[in-house]
Coordinates of C-alpha atoms in Angstrom, one line a residue:
Chain A
X1 CA 46.9 -24.0 -102.6
X2 CA 48.5 -20.8 -104.0
X3 CA 48.3 -19.7 -107.6
X4 CA 49.8 -16.6 -109.1
X5 CA 49.3 -15.5 -112.7
X6 CA 51.3 -12.7 -114.2
X7 CA 52.0 -11.2 -110.7
X8 CA 53.5 -7.8 -111.2
X9 CA 54.4 -5.1 -108.7
X10 CA 55.6 -1.6 -109.6
X11 CA 57.0 1.0 -107.3
X12 CA 56.7 4.1 -109.5
X13 CA 59.0 3.3 -112.5
X14 CA 60.7 0.4 -110.7
X15 CA 59.3 -3.0 -111.4
X16 CA 59.8 -5.2 -108.3
X17 CA 57.9 -8.2 -109.7
X18 CA 57.5 -8.8 -113.4
X19 CA 54.8 -11.2 -114.7
X20 CA 55.6 -13.9 -112.2
X21 CA 53.4 -17.0 -112.4
X22 CA 53.6 -20.1 -110.2
X23 CA 51.5 -22.7 -108.5
X24 CA 52.1 -24.2 -105.1
X25 CA 50.4 -27.4 -104.0
X26 CA 49.2 -28.1 -100.4
X27 CA 52.0 -29.5 -98.2
X28 CA 54.8 -28.3 -100.4
X29 CA 57.7 -26.3 -98.9
X30 CA 58.8 -23.6 -101.4
X31 CA 61.9 -21.6 -101.2
X32 CA 62.1 -18.2 -102.9
X33 CA 65.7 -17.8 -103.7
X34 CA 67.4 -14.6 -104.9
X35 CA 69.8 -11.9 -104.1
X36 CA 68.7 -8.8 -102.2
X37 CA 66.3 -6.7 -104.3
X38 CA 65.3 -9.8 -106.4
X39 CA 61.7 -9.4 -105.4
X40 CA 61.4 -12.1 -102.6
X41 CA 59.9 -9.9 -99.9
X42 CA 57.6 -8.1 -102.4
X43 CA 56.2 -11.5 -103.5
X44 CA 55.6 -12.5 -99.9
X45 CA 53.8 -9.2 -99.2
X46 CA 51.6 -9.8 -102.2
X47 CA 50.7 -13.2 -100.8
X48 CA 49.7 -11.5 -97.5
X49 CA 47.7 -9.0 -99.4
X50 CA 49.4 -6.0 -97.6
X51 CA 50.2 -4.3 -100.9
X52 CA 48.6 -3.8 -104.2
X53 CA 49.7 -5.7 -107.3
X54 CA 48.7 -6.4 -110.9
X55 CA 47.8 -9.9 -112.1
X56 CA 45.9 -12.7 -110.4
X57 CA 46.7 -14.2 -107.0
X58 CA 44.7 -16.8 -105.1
X59 CA 45.6 -18.3 -101.7
X60 CA 43.6 -21.2 -100.4
X61 CA 40.9 -20.5 -102.9
X62 CA 40.6 -16.8 -101.8
X63 CA 41.2 -14.0 -104.3
X64 CA 43.9 -11.9 -102.5
X65 CA 42.9 -8.7 -104.2
X66 CA 39.2 -9.0 -103.2
X67 CA 39.6 -10.3 -99.7
X68 CA 43.1 -9.8 -98.3
X69 CA 41.9 -10.0 -94.7
X70 CA 40.6 -13.5 -95.2
X71 CA 43.8 -14.5 -96.8
X72 CA 45.8 -13.3 -93.8
X73 CA 43.5 -15.5 -91.7
X74 CA 44.8 -18.7 -93.4
X75 CA 48.5 -17.6 -93.4
X76 CA 50.8 -17.6 -90.4
X77 CA 53.6 -15.1 -91.2
X78 CA 57.1 -14.9 -89.7
X79 CA 59.1 -11.9 -90.7
X80 CA 62.9 -11.6 -90.7
X81 CA 62.7 -9.6 -87.5
X82 CA 59.2 -9.2 -85.9
X83 CA 58.6 -5.9 -84.1
X84 CA 56.3 -6.5 -81.1
X85 CA 54.5 -4.1 -78.8
X86 CA 55.7 -3.5 -75.3
X87 CA 53.8 -6.4 -73.8
X88 CA 54.7 -9.7 -72.1
X89 CA 55.0 -12.9 -74.1
X90 CA 51.6 -14.1 -72.9
X91 CA 50.0 -10.7 -73.5
X92 CA 51.4 -10.7 -77.0
X93 CA 50.0 -14.1 -77.8
X94 CA 46.6 -13.2 -76.2
X95 CA 46.5 -10.0 -78.4
X96 CA 47.2 -11.8 -81.6
X97 CA 45.1 -14.8 -80.7
X98 CA 42.1 -12.5 -80.4
X99 CA 42.8 -10.8 -83.8
X100 CA 43.2 -14.2 -85.4
X101 CA 40.0 -15.5 -83.7
X102 CA 42.1 -18.4 -82.4
X103 CA 40.9 -20.3 -79.3
X104 CA 42.7 -18.8 -76.3
X105 CA 43.3 -22.3 -75.0
X106 CA 45.9 -22.6 -77.8
X107 CA 48.2 -20.0 -76.1
X108 CA 49.7 -22.4 -73.6
X109 CA 50.0 -25.2 -76.2
X110 CA 51.8 -22.9 -78.6
X111 CA 54.1 -21.6 -75.9
X112 CA 55.0 -25.2 -75.1
X113 CA 55.5 -25.9 -78.8
X114 CA 58.1 -23.1 -79.3
X115 CA 59.6 -23.7 -75.8
X116 CA 58.7 -20.3 -74.4
X117 CA 56.6 -21.5 -71.5
X118 CA 59.1 -20.4 -68.9
X119 CA 59.4 -17.0 -70.5
X120 CA 55.6 -16.3 -70.7
X121 CA 55.7 -13.5 -68.1
X122 CA 58.7 -11.7 -69.6
X123 CA 58.4 -8.5 -71.5
X124 CA 59.1 -9.2 -75.2
X125 CA 61.9 -6.5 -75.1
X126 CA 63.8 -8.8 -72.6
X127 CA 63.9 -11.8 -75.1
X128 CA 66.9 -12.7 -77.2
X129 CA 66.7 -12.6 -81.0
X130 CA 66.1 -16.3 -81.2
X131 CA 63.3 -16.2 -78.6
X132 CA 61.7 -13.3 -80.4
X133 CA 61.8 -15.3 -83.6
X134 CA 60.2 -18.3 -81.8
X135 CA 57.5 -16.0 -80.5
X136 CA 56.8 -14.8 -84.0
X137 CA 56.5 -18.5 -85.0
X138 CA 54.1 -19.0 -82.0
X139 CA 52.0 -16.0 -83.1
X140 CA 52.0 -17.5 -86.7
X141 CA 50.8 -20.9 -85.4
X142 CA 48.1 -19.6 -83.0
X143 CA 45.2 -20.2 -85.4
X144 CA 46.7 -23.4 -86.8
X145 CA 46.8 -22.0 -90.4
X146 CA 47.4 -24.3 -93.3
X147 CA 50.1 -22.0 -94.8
X148 CA 53.2 -20.5 -93.2
X149 CA 55.0 -17.7 -94.9
X150 CA 58.5 -16.9 -93.7
X151 CA 60.7 -14.0 -94.8
X152 CA 64.3 -15.0 -94.2
X153 CA 63.4 -16.4 -90.8
X154 CA 66.8 -17.3 -89.6
X155 CA 68.8 -14.4 -91.1
X156 CA 69.4 -12.7 -87.7
X157 CA 69.9 -15.9 -85.6
X158 CA 73.1 -17.5 -84.3
X159 CA 74.0 -21.0 -85.6
X160 CA 72.3 -22.9 -82.8
X161 CA 69.1 -20.8 -83.0
X162 CA 69.1 -21.3 -86.8
X163 CA 69.3 -25.0 -86.3
X164 CA 66.5 -25.1 -83.8
X165 CA 64.3 -22.9 -85.8
X166 CA 64.9 -25.0 -89.0
X167 CA 64.0 -28.2 -87.1
X168 CA 60.7 -26.6 -86.0
X169 CA 59.8 -25.6 -89.6
X170 CA 60.8 -29.0 -90.9
X171 CA 58.4 -30.7 -88.4
X172 CA 55.6 -28.3 -89.3
X173 CA 56.0 -29.1 -93.0
X174 CA 56.0 -32.8 -92.1
X175 CA 52.8 -32.3 -90.2
X176 CA 51.2 -31.0 -93.5
X177 CA 51.7 -27.3 -93.4
X178 CA 52.4 -25.6 -96.7
X179 CA 55.5 -23.5 -96.3
X180 CA 56.7 -20.6 -98.4
X181 CA 59.9 -19.0 -97.4
X182 CA 62.5 -16.6 -98.8
X183 CA 66.2 -17.1 -98.3
X184 CA 69.5 -16.6 -99.9
X185 CA 71.2 -19.2 -97.7
X186 CA 71.9 -22.4 -99.6
X187 CA 71.9 -24.6 -96.4
X188 CA 68.5 -23.3 -95.4
X189 CA 67.0 -23.9 -98.8
X190 CA 68.4 -27.4 -98.9
X191 CA 67.2 -28.2 -95.4
X192 CA 63.7 -26.8 -95.7
X193 CA 62.7 -26.6 -99.4
X194 CA 61.0 -29.2 -101.6
X195 CA 61.2 -26.8 -104.5
X196 CA 63.0 -23.6 -105.3
X197 CA 61.8 -20.6 -107.2
X198 CA 64.7 -18.4 -108.3
X199 CA 63.8 -14.7 -108.6
X200 CA 66.2 -12.4 -110.4
X201 CA 65.4 -8.7 -111.0
X202 CA 61.7 -9.3 -110.2
X203 CA 61.3 -12.2 -112.7
X204 CA 61.0 -15.9 -112.1
X205 CA 64.3 -17.0 -113.6
X206 CA 64.2 -20.7 -112.7
X207 CA 62.2 -23.4 -110.8
X208 CA 64.1 -26.5 -109.6
X209 CA 64.8 -28.9 -106.8
X210 CA 67.0 -27.6 -104.0
X211 CA 69.8 -30.1 -104.9
X212 CA 69.7 -28.8 -108.5
X213 CA 70.3 -25.3 -107.4
X214 CA 74.0 -25.6 -107.1
X215 CA 74.4 -27.1 -110.6
X216 CA 71.9 -25.0 -112.4
X217 CA 73.0 -21.6 -111.0
X218 CA 76.6 -22.4 -110.7
X219 CA 76.3 -22.0 -106.9
X220 CA 79.3 -23.3 -105.1
X221 CA 81.4 -22.5 -102.2
X222 CA 84.2 -20.4 -103.5
X223 CA 87.4 -19.6 -101.9
X224 CA 88.6 -16.1 -102.8
X225 CA 92.4 -15.9 -102.4
X226 CA 94.5 -12.8 -102.6
X227 CA 98.0 -13.1 -104.0
X228 CA 100.5 -10.6 -105.3
X229 CA 100.1 -9.8 -109.0
X230 CA 103.3 -11.6 -110.0
X231 CA 102.0 -14.8 -108.4
X232 CA 98.6 -14.9 -110.0
X233 CA 99.5 -16.9 -113.1
X234 CA 101.4 -19.5 -111.0
X235 CA 98.5 -19.7 -108.6
X236 CA 96.0 -20.4 -111.4
X237 CA 98.4 -23.0 -112.9
X238 CA 99.0 -24.9 -109.6
X239 CA 95.4 -25.1 -108.7
X240 CA 94.3 -26.0 -112.2
X241 CA 96.8 -28.8 -112.4
X242 CA 95.2 -30.3 -109.3
X243 CA 91.8 -30.3 -110.9
X244 CA 90.3 -27.2 -109.2
X245 CA 88.0 -24.9 -111.1
X246 CA 89.7 -21.5 -110.9
X247 CA 89.0 -18.0 -112.1
X248 CA 91.2 -14.9 -112.0
X249 CA 89.8 -11.9 -110.3
X250 CA 91.6 -8.7 -109.8
X251 CA 94.6 -9.4 -107.6
X252 CA 93.4 -12.8 -106.6
X253 CA 91.7 -15.9 -107.8
X254 CA 88.4 -17.7 -107.1
X255 CA 88.7 -21.4 -106.4
X256 CA 85.7 -23.7 -106.3
X257 CA 85.8 -25.9 -103.1
X258 CA 83.6 -28.4 -101.4
X259 CA 82.5 -28.3 -97.8
X260 CA 85.2 -30.6 -96.4
X261 CA 88.1 -29.3 -98.6
X262 CA 88.3 -25.6 -98.0
X263 CA 91.8 -25.6 -96.6
X264 CA 93.4 -27.8 -99.4
X265 CA 94.0 -25.1 -102.0
X266 CA 95.8 -23.0 -99.4
X267 CA 98.0 -26.0 -98.5
X268 CA 98.8 -26.5 -102.2
X269 CA 99.9 -22.9 -102.6
X270 CA 102.0 -23.1 -99.4
X271 CA 103.8 -26.2 -100.8
X272 CA 104.3 -24.3 -104.1
X273 CA 105.8 -21.4 -102.0
X274 CA 103.2 -18.9 -103.3
X275 CA 102.5 -16.5 -100.5
X276 CA 98.8 -15.9 -99.7
X277 CA 98.0 -12.4 -98.6
X278 CA 94.4 -13.1 -97.5
X279 CA 91.4 -15.2 -98.3
X280 CA 87.7 -15.5 -97.5
X281 CA 84.9 -18.0 -98.2
X282 CA 81.8 -17.2 -100.3
X283 CA 78.9 -19.6 -99.7
X284 CA 76.3 -20.3 -102.4
X285 CA 76.9 -17.2 -104.4
X286 CA 76.3 -17.1 -108.1
X287 CA 79.7 -16.5 -109.7
X288 CA 80.1 -16.6 -113.5
X289 CA 83.1 -16.3 -115.7
X290 CA 84.1 -12.7 -116.4
X291 CA 82.0 -11.3 -113.6
X292 CA 84.0 -8.7 -111.6
X293 CA 83.7 -9.3 -107.9
X294 CA 86.6 -7.1 -106.9
Chain B
X1 CA 32.5 -2.9 -92.4
X2 CA 35.0 -2.9 -89.5
X3 CA 35.1 -6.0 -87.3
X4 CA 34.3 -4.4 -83.9
X5 CA 35.9 -7.3 -82.0
X6 CA 39.2 -6.4 -83.7
X7 CA 38.7 -2.7 -83.0
X8 CA 38.1 -3.5 -79.3
X9 CA 41.1 -5.8 -79.1
X10 CA 43.4 -3.0 -80.4
X11 CA 41.6 -0.5 -78.1
X12 CA 42.4 -2.7 -75.1
X13 CA 46.0 -3.1 -76.1
X14 CA 46.4 0.7 -76.6
X15 CA 44.8 1.4 -73.2
X16 CA 47.2 -1.1 -71.5
X17 CA 50.2 0.5 -73.2
X18 CA 49.0 4.1 -72.4
X19 CA 48.7 3.2 -68.7
X20 CA 52.3 1.9 -68.7
X21 CA 53.5 5.0 -70.5
X22 CA 55.6 7.1 -68.1
X23 CA 54.9 10.4 -69.8
X24 CA 51.2 9.7 -69.8
X25 CA 51.2 8.9 -66.1
X26 CA 53.3 12.0 -65.3
X27 CA 50.9 14.2 -67.4
X28 CA 47.8 12.6 -65.8
X29 CA 49.1 13.1 -62.2
X30 CA 50.3 16.7 -63.0
X31 CA 46.8 17.6 -64.4
X32 CA 45.1 16.0 -61.5
X33 CA 47.4 17.7 -59.0
X34 CA 47.0 21.1 -60.6
X35 CA 43.2 20.7 -60.8
X36 CA 43.1 19.7 -57.1
X37 CA 45.3 22.6 -56.2
X38 CA 43.2 25.1 -58.1
X39 CA 40.0 23.9 -56.4
X40 CA 41.5 23.5 -52.9
X41 CA 43.2 26.9 -52.8
X42 CA 39.8 28.7 -53.0
X43 CA 38.5 29.4 -49.5
X44 CA 34.8 30.2 -49.8
X45 CA 32.5 31.5 -47.1
X46 CA 29.0 32.6 -47.5
X47 CA 26.6 31.8 -50.4
X48 CA 27.7 34.5 -52.7
X49 CA 31.3 33.7 -52.3
X50 CA 30.6 30.0 -52.9
X51 CA 29.0 30.9 -56.2
X52 CA 31.9 33.0 -57.1
X53 CA 34.3 30.3 -56.0
X54 CA 32.6 27.8 -58.4
X55 CA 32.9 30.2 -61.3
X56 CA 36.5 31.1 -60.5
X57 CA 37.6 27.4 -60.0
X58 CA 35.8 26.4 -63.3
X59 CA 37.4 29.3 -65.1
X60 CA 40.8 28.2 -63.8
X61 CA 40.2 24.6 -64.9
X62 CA 39.2 25.9 -68.3
X63 CA 42.6 27.7 -68.6
X64 CA 44.3 24.5 -67.3
X65 CA 42.5 22.5 -70.0
X66 CA 43.5 25.0 -72.7
X67 CA 47.1 24.6 -71.9
X68 CA 47.4 20.9 -71.0
X69 CA 44.8 19.0 -73.0
X70 CA 45.9 20.0 -76.5
X71 CA 49.4 19.2 -75.6
X72 CA 48.7 15.6 -74.5
X73 CA 46.1 15.0 -77.2
X74 CA 48.4 16.1 -80.0
X75 CA 51.5 14.3 -78.7
X76 CA 49.7 11.1 -77.9
X77 CA 48.1 11.0 -81.4
X78 CA 51.1 12.1 -83.4
X79 CA 53.5 9.7 -81.7
X80 CA 51.3 6.7 -82.0
X81 CA 51.1 5.6 -85.6
X82 CA 54.5 7.2 -86.5
X83 CA 56.2 5.4 -83.6
X84 CA 54.7 2.0 -84.6
X85 CA 55.7 2.6 -88.2
X86 CA 59.2 3.4 -87.2
X87 CA 59.7 0.3 -85.0
X88 CA 58.0 -1.9 -87.6
X89 CA 55.2 -3.0 -85.2
X90 CA 52.6 -1.5 -87.5
X91 CA 53.8 -3.4 -90.6
X92 CA 53.8 -6.6 -88.5
X93 CA 50.3 -5.9 -87.1
X94 CA 49.0 -5.4 -90.7
X95 CA 50.2 -8.9 -91.7
X96 CA 47.4 -10.3 -89.4
X97 CA 43.7 -10.6 -90.3
X98 CA 42.9 -7.0 -89.5
X99 CA 42.0 -4.1 -91.7
X100 CA 43.6 -0.7 -91.6
X101 CA 40.4 1.0 -90.6
X102 CA 40.1 -1.4 -87.6
X103 CA 43.7 -0.7 -86.7
X104 CA 43.3 3.1 -86.8
X105 CA 39.9 3.1 -85.0
X106 CA 41.2 0.7 -82.4
X107 CA 44.2 2.9 -81.7
X108 CA 42.1 6.1 -81.7
X109 CA 39.6 4.6 -79.3
X110 CA 42.3 3.3 -77.0
X111 CA 43.9 6.7 -76.7
X112 CA 40.5 8.3 -76.4
X113 CA 39.9 6.1 -73.4
X114 CA 43.2 7.0 -71.8
X115 CA 42.5 10.7 -72.3
X116 CA 39.0 10.2 -70.7
X117 CA 40.7 8.6 -67.7
X118 CA 43.1 11.7 -67.4
X119 CA 40.2 14.2 -67.6
X120 CA 38.0 12.1 -65.3
X121 CA 40.7 12.0 -62.7
X122 CA 41.5 15.8 -62.9
X123 CA 37.9 17.0 -63.1
X124 CA 36.9 14.3 -60.6
X125 CA 39.3 15.4 -57.8
X126 CA 38.4 19.1 -58.5
X127 CA 34.7 18.3 -58.5
X128 CA 34.9 16.4 -55.2
X129 CA 36.9 19.2 -53.6
X130 CA 34.3 21.8 -54.8
X131 CA 31.5 19.6 -53.4
X132 CA 33.2 19.2 -50.1
X133 CA 33.5 23.0 -49.9
X134 CA 29.8 23.2 -50.8
X135 CA 30.7 25.2 -53.9
X136 CA 29.5 22.8 -56.6
X137 CA 26.3 24.7 -57.2
X138 CA 25.9 23.8 -60.9
X139 CA 26.8 20.1 -61.2
X140 CA 25.2 20.0 -64.7
X141 CA 27.3 23.0 -65.9
X142 CA 30.4 21.3 -64.5
X143 CA 29.6 18.1 -66.3
X144 CA 29.1 20.1 -69.5
X145 CA 32.5 21.7 -69.0
X146 CA 34.0 18.2 -68.6
X147 CA 32.3 17.1 -71.8
X148 CA 33.6 20.1 -73.7
X149 CA 37.1 19.4 -72.4
X150 CA 36.8 15.8 -73.6
X151 CA 35.6 16.9 -77.0
X152 CA 38.6 19.2 -77.2
X153 CA 40.9 16.3 -76.2
X154 CA 39.4 14.1 -79.0
X155 CA 39.8 16.9 -81.6
X156 CA 43.5 17.3 -80.7
X157 CA 43.9 13.5 -80.8
X158 CA 42.4 13.5 -84.3
X159 CA 44.7 16.2 -85.4
X160 CA 47.6 14.3 -83.9
X161 CA 46.6 11.1 -85.8
X162 CA 46.4 13.1 -89.0
X163 CA 50.0 14.3 -88.4
X164 CA 51.0 10.8 -87.6
X165 CA 49.8 9.4 -90.9
X166 CA 51.8 11.9 -92.9
X167 CA 55.0 12.1 -90.9
X168 CA 57.9 9.8 -91.9
X169 CA 59.5 9.8 -88.4
X170 CA 58.2 10.0 -84.8
X171 CA 60.4 13.0 -84.2
X172 CA 58.8 14.8 -87.2
X173 CA 55.3 13.9 -86.0
X174 CA 56.1 15.2 -82.5
X175 CA 57.7 18.4 -83.9
X176 CA 54.5 19.0 -85.9
X177 CA 52.4 18.4 -82.8
X178 CA 54.4 20.8 -80.7
X179 CA 54.2 23.5 -83.5
X180 CA 50.4 22.9 -83.8
X181 CA 50.1 23.3 -80.0
X182 CA 52.1 26.5 -80.0
X183 CA 50.1 27.8 -82.9
X184 CA 46.7 27.0 -81.4
X185 CA 47.5 28.1 -77.9
X186 CA 49.6 31.2 -78.4
X187 CA 50.5 32.2 -81.9
X188 CA 47.0 31.9 -83.4
X189 CA 45.5 34.2 -80.8
X190 CA 48.2 36.8 -81.0
X191 CA 48.1 36.7 -84.8
X192 CA 44.4 37.3 -84.9
X193 CA 44.6 40.1 -82.4
X194 CA 47.5 41.8 -84.2
X195 CA 45.9 41.5 -87.6
X196 CA 42.6 42.7 -86.3
X197 CA 44.2 45.8 -84.8
X198 CA 46.4 46.5 -87.8
X199 CA 43.7 46.1 -90.4
X200 CA 40.8 47.3 -88.3
X201 CA 39.0 44.1 -89.1
X202 CA 35.2 44.0 -88.6
X203 CA 34.2 42.4 -85.3
X204 CA 32.2 39.6 -87.0
X205 CA 35.3 38.7 -89.0
X206 CA 37.5 38.6 -85.9
X207 CA 34.9 36.3 -84.2
X208 CA 34.7 33.9 -87.2
X209 CA 38.4 33.7 -87.6
X210 CA 38.8 33.1 -83.9
X211 CA 36.3 30.3 -83.7
X212 CA 38.0 28.3 -86.4
X213 CA 40.5 27.5 -83.6
X214 CA 39.0 24.5 -81.6
X215 CA 40.6 25.9 -78.4
X216 CA 38.5 29.1 -78.9
X217 CA 35.4 27.0 -79.5
X218 CA 36.1 25.2 -76.2
X219 CA 36.8 28.4 -74.4
X220 CA 33.7 30.2 -75.5
X221 CA 31.4 27.2 -75.0
X222 CA 32.9 26.6 -71.5
X223 CA 32.4 30.3 -70.5
X224 CA 28.7 29.9 -71.6
X225 CA 28.4 27.0 -69.1
X226 CA 29.3 29.2 -66.2
X227 CA 27.7 32.5 -67.2
X228 CA 24.9 33.5 -69.5
X229 CA 26.8 36.0 -71.7
X230 CA 30.2 36.5 -73.2
X231 CA 30.9 40.0 -71.8
X232 CA 34.2 38.8 -70.6
X233 CA 35.3 38.3 -74.2
X234 CA 34.7 42.0 -75.1
X235 CA 33.0 43.1 -78.3
X236 CA 33.5 39.8 -80.1
X237 CA 31.7 38.0 -77.3
X238 CA 28.8 40.5 -77.3
X239 CA 28.5 40.1 -81.1
X240 CA 28.4 36.3 -80.7
X241 CA 25.7 36.5 -78.0
X242 CA 23.6 39.0 -80.0
X243 CA 24.0 37.1 -83.3
X244 CA 23.5 33.5 -82.2
X245 CA 21.8 33.7 -78.8
X246 CA 20.9 30.3 -77.4
X247 CA 22.2 28.6 -80.6
X248 CA 25.8 29.5 -79.9
X249 CA 26.5 26.6 -77.5
X250 CA 25.1 23.9 -79.8
X251 CA 26.9 25.5 -82.7
X252 CA 30.2 25.4 -80.8
X253 CA 29.6 21.8 -79.8
X254 CA 29.0 20.9 -83.4
X255 CA 32.2 22.7 -84.4
X256 CA 34.2 20.7 -81.9
X257 CA 32.6 17.5 -83.2
X258 CA 33.6 18.5 -86.8
X259 CA 37.2 19.1 -85.5
X260 CA 37.1 15.4 -84.3
X261 CA 35.5 13.9 -87.4
X262 CA 37.4 15.8 -90.2
X263 CA 41.0 15.2 -89.2
X264 CA 40.1 11.6 -88.2
X265 CA 38.4 11.0 -91.5
X266 CA 41.5 12.5 -93.2
X267 CA 43.8 10.2 -91.2
X268 CA 41.6 7.2 -92.1
X269 CA 41.6 8.1 -95.8
X270 CA 45.4 8.6 -95.9
X271 CA 46.2 5.5 -93.8
X272 CA 43.9 3.2 -95.9
X273 CA 45.8 4.2 -99.1
X274 CA 49.4 4.1 -97.8
X275 CA 51.5 1.2 -98.8
X276 CA 55.2 1.5 -99.1
X277 CA 55.2 4.2 -96.5
X278 CA 53.9 1.8 -93.9
X279 CA 56.0 -1.2 -94.8
X280 CA 59.3 -0.5 -93.1
X281 CA 62.3 -0.5 -95.4
X282 CA 62.3 -0.9 -99.2
X283 CA 63.4 -4.5 -99.3
X284 CA 62.3 -6.2 -102.5

């Protein structure tokens, strides 16, 4: 369905993508994982043919470099935050349906699918962030494309809207659509992805299953606890004795925790009469020994 | 080859947005109101006075066009692409099966349609008023003036689009448009006059420098539609009449067409090759 060979993108002297090769089968749901600046958005823009690149890239049998417009006809794209024109919801769908050569009869059906029927006459500027994102999905689905490309689609949504949107994407994948999405949220990757491609500094660092991501990258939930300097050694000892993976960091410590046991290390420190100055939770971040996160 | 269906789809969208744009509506109504006032305030009586009334009203409309039309053409054009780029709407539009040439042509034609509506309304109400007064004694000449005003509007729109493709921000594009307007309407003329006097420039040089300005092209061509010679422009006008004779009007029309085609071609060439500039943000 999608094949990239030695995909490279340079912005002047900066290499945003470096010799990236991959193959995506029809019906797969692929997560592009990486920190900000890793090259995720650049890779998606290359798929859409909206920017130049070196190497080979074919989407649905179409050479992206030779016929980028045809490629965009087989892809439905949902950006992180779609910017629409000053039109109503229905006018917006009508406009994009015509550009995509989609039957206009699909407008009502698509509105229903993303639950925007009652908002059809509203100006887009009046919609909430979640509704705008559903409208972007509706636009993407108008021509019933075989491939959906989503760039951090739930990054700006609240928890409920994230959940609703994720369910919609899941059902589309189950219906046979090929999904390529970028994310740096572990829960999103786990919920939506069949396979994860990890990008680091523009290179494809790893390909794995979503459940392997935590193990292979050392991704965990980490509790960062700030204690006074004289208590740091005791803190590390107390937590280590209870089997926690701990690391010193500046004035505090990192403690690896699971989803249901976030409060336990704090209780242990309270019992040991070690005063905690502050704490926060880091989800799915790549933390390695010796890395300074202060 | 651009897909004309896509071009038309974008043209329609631009037209719809223009007719909802408050500034555009205010400008259109102001232009129509002033055109109506200019034509209605003339009180002709007698055949000779009616003929004079037509010339005076048309001359007033020409001055109105010289002031208003470049301003609206430049600002509409310059704010369009730059505004869409700033909001991210342009980057999103380009992720759909549409080419950059189709986008730019569609936008241009949409705004060209909106400008046509403005001029049609303004010249329409003035024309109807002149007709009711019995003063519209050269309908063909009047239509030619409307055509020239429209060509000027398109030339200014092209220049605005060119600015829009190179400006990073809408504010910068609008600033450039206002400077261009000031230069073309006031500073350019004064500069040429001052330089001509100070350097005792030959009259043919003065004429050629002046007609580089599309507003001068429009003005001279419009004067030719209401009177046979350019005496009103002084020695430069007489030189032009003597030198080019009946070819002057077609040459000026061709000049205005070049002012439409060259900046628009430049905008198309620049826009087709822009990449990172269009894609909002530098997210990798």
